[in-house]
mmCIF file of C-alpha atoms in Angstrom:
data_model
loop_
_atom_site.group_PDB
_atom_site.id
_atom_site.type_symbol
_atom_site.label_atom_id
_atom_site.label_comp_id
_atom_site.label_asym_id
_atom_site.label_seq_id
_atom_site.Cartn_x
_atom_site.Cartn_y
_atom_site.Cartn_z
ATOM 1 C CA MET A 25 46.748 82.812 101.007
ATOM 2 C CA GLU A 26 47.815 84.288 97.696
ATOM 3 C CA THR A 27 48.926 88.056 98.880
ATOM 4 C CA LEU A 28 51.155 85.842 101.407
ATOM 5 C CA ILE A 29 52.776 83.489 98.904
ATOM 6 C CA GLY A 30 52.855 86.254 96.786
ATOM 7 C CA ILE A 31 54.914 88.552 99.545
ATOM 8 C CA PHE A 32 57.128 85.396 99.876
ATOM 9 C CA SER A 33 57.660 84.955 95.963
ATOM 10 C CA ALA A 34 59.144 88.703 95.984
ATOM 11 C CA VAL A 35 61.649 88.245 98.704
ATOM 12 C CA PHE A 36 62.810 85.150 96.814
ATOM 13 C CA ASN A 37 63.157 87.093 93.713
ATOM 14 C CA PHE A 38 64.488 89.812 94.855
ATOM 15 C CA PHE A 39 67.499 88.056 97.202
ATOM 16 C CA GLY A 40 67.807 85.876 93.972
ATOM 17 C CA ALA A 41 68.248 88.727 91.759
ATOM 18 C CA ILE A 42 70.826 90.392 94.339
ATOM 19 C CA GLY A 43 72.676 86.975 94.322
ATOM 20 C CA GLY A 44 72.956 86.857 91.294
ATOM 21 C CA PHE A 45 73.833 90.494 90.619
ATOM 22 C CA PHE A 46 77.000 89.888 92.772
ATOM 23 C CA ALA A 47 77.799 86.304 91.375
ATOM 24 C CA ASP A 48 78.163 87.821 87.937
ATOM 25 C CA LEU A 49 80.225 90.606 88.943
ATOM 26 C CA GLY A 50 82.958 88.042 89.077
ATOM 27 C CA LYS A 51 82.580 86.969 85.581
ATOM 28 C CA SER A 52 82.355 90.128 83.909
ATOM 29 C CA THR A 53 82.708 90.234 79.885
ATOM 30 C CA ASN A 54 84.480 93.449 79.932
ATOM 31 C CA GLY A 55 86.986 92.443 82.310
ATOM 32 C CA PHE A 56 87.476 94.478 86.331
ATOM 33 C CA TRP A 57 86.178 97.390 85.136
ATOM 34 C CA GLY A 58 83.057 96.507 83.811
ATOM 35 C CA VAL A 59 79.962 98.838 84.104
ATOM 36 C CA GLU A 60 78.502 96.833 87.195
ATOM 37 C CA THR A 61 82.018 96.752 89.189
ATOM 38 C CA VAL A 62 82.321 100.897 88.368
ATOM 39 C CA LEU A 63 78.602 101.249 89.688
ATOM 40 C CA LEU A 64 79.435 99.358 92.580
ATOM 41 C CA ALA A 65 82.362 101.369 93.482
ATOM 42 C CA VAL A 66 80.909 104.512 93.168
ATOM 43 C CA MET A 67 77.910 103.947 95.236
ATOM 44 C CA ILE A 68 79.785 102.808 97.778
ATOM 45 C CA ALA A 69 82.304 106.037 97.336
ATOM 46 C CA VAL A 70 79.094 108.000 97.795
ATOM 47 C CA ALA A 71 77.730 106.024 101.135
ATOM 48 C CA ILE A 72 81.701 106.158 102.278
ATOM 49 C CA SER A 73 81.532 110.116 101.829
ATOM 50 C CA GLY A 74 78.034 110.642 103.294
ATOM 51 C CA MET A 75 79.167 108.804 106.575
ATOM 52 C CA ALA A 76 81.790 110.637 106.871
ATOM 53 C CA ALA A 77 79.793 114.190 106.633
ATOM 54 C CA PHE A 78 76.993 113.672 108.245
ATOM 55 C CA GLY A 79 77.761 110.550 110.044
ATOM 56 C CA PRO A 80 76.019 109.712 113.346
ATOM 57 C CA TRP A 81 78.929 110.763 115.922
ATOM 58 C CA MET A 82 78.215 114.347 114.786
ATOM 59 C CA ARG A 83 76.459 116.445 117.738
ATOM 60 C CA LYS A 84 73.245 117.296 116.789
ATOM 61 C CA ARG A 85 72.623 121.216 117.424
ATOM 62 C CA ARG A 86 69.639 122.328 119.473
ATOM 63 C CA PRO A 87 67.015 124.487 118.108
ATOM 64 C CA ASP A 88 68.499 127.575 119.514
ATOM 65 C CA GLU A 89 72.626 127.265 118.137
ATOM 66 C CA TYR A 90 71.250 127.977 114.818
ATOM 67 C CA PRO A 91 72.286 131.203 113.432
ATOM 68 C CA TRP A 92 69.799 132.562 111.912
ATOM 69 C CA GLN A 93 67.245 132.920 114.748
#
């Protein structure tokens, strides 16, 4: 039972921290380009470029299509 309570507490703390992070984004003391906003923008840009480069719409190579074989 203690393990179950610990798991639920960890999940609630995680989502509470995420909610607090996004709530603090709107009221940054350094203006719009606070550290959190820049980090969030960089993470979103990396995710979008990764999806564009290796997205699920690319056809997978068959084993006999590799040039070194």
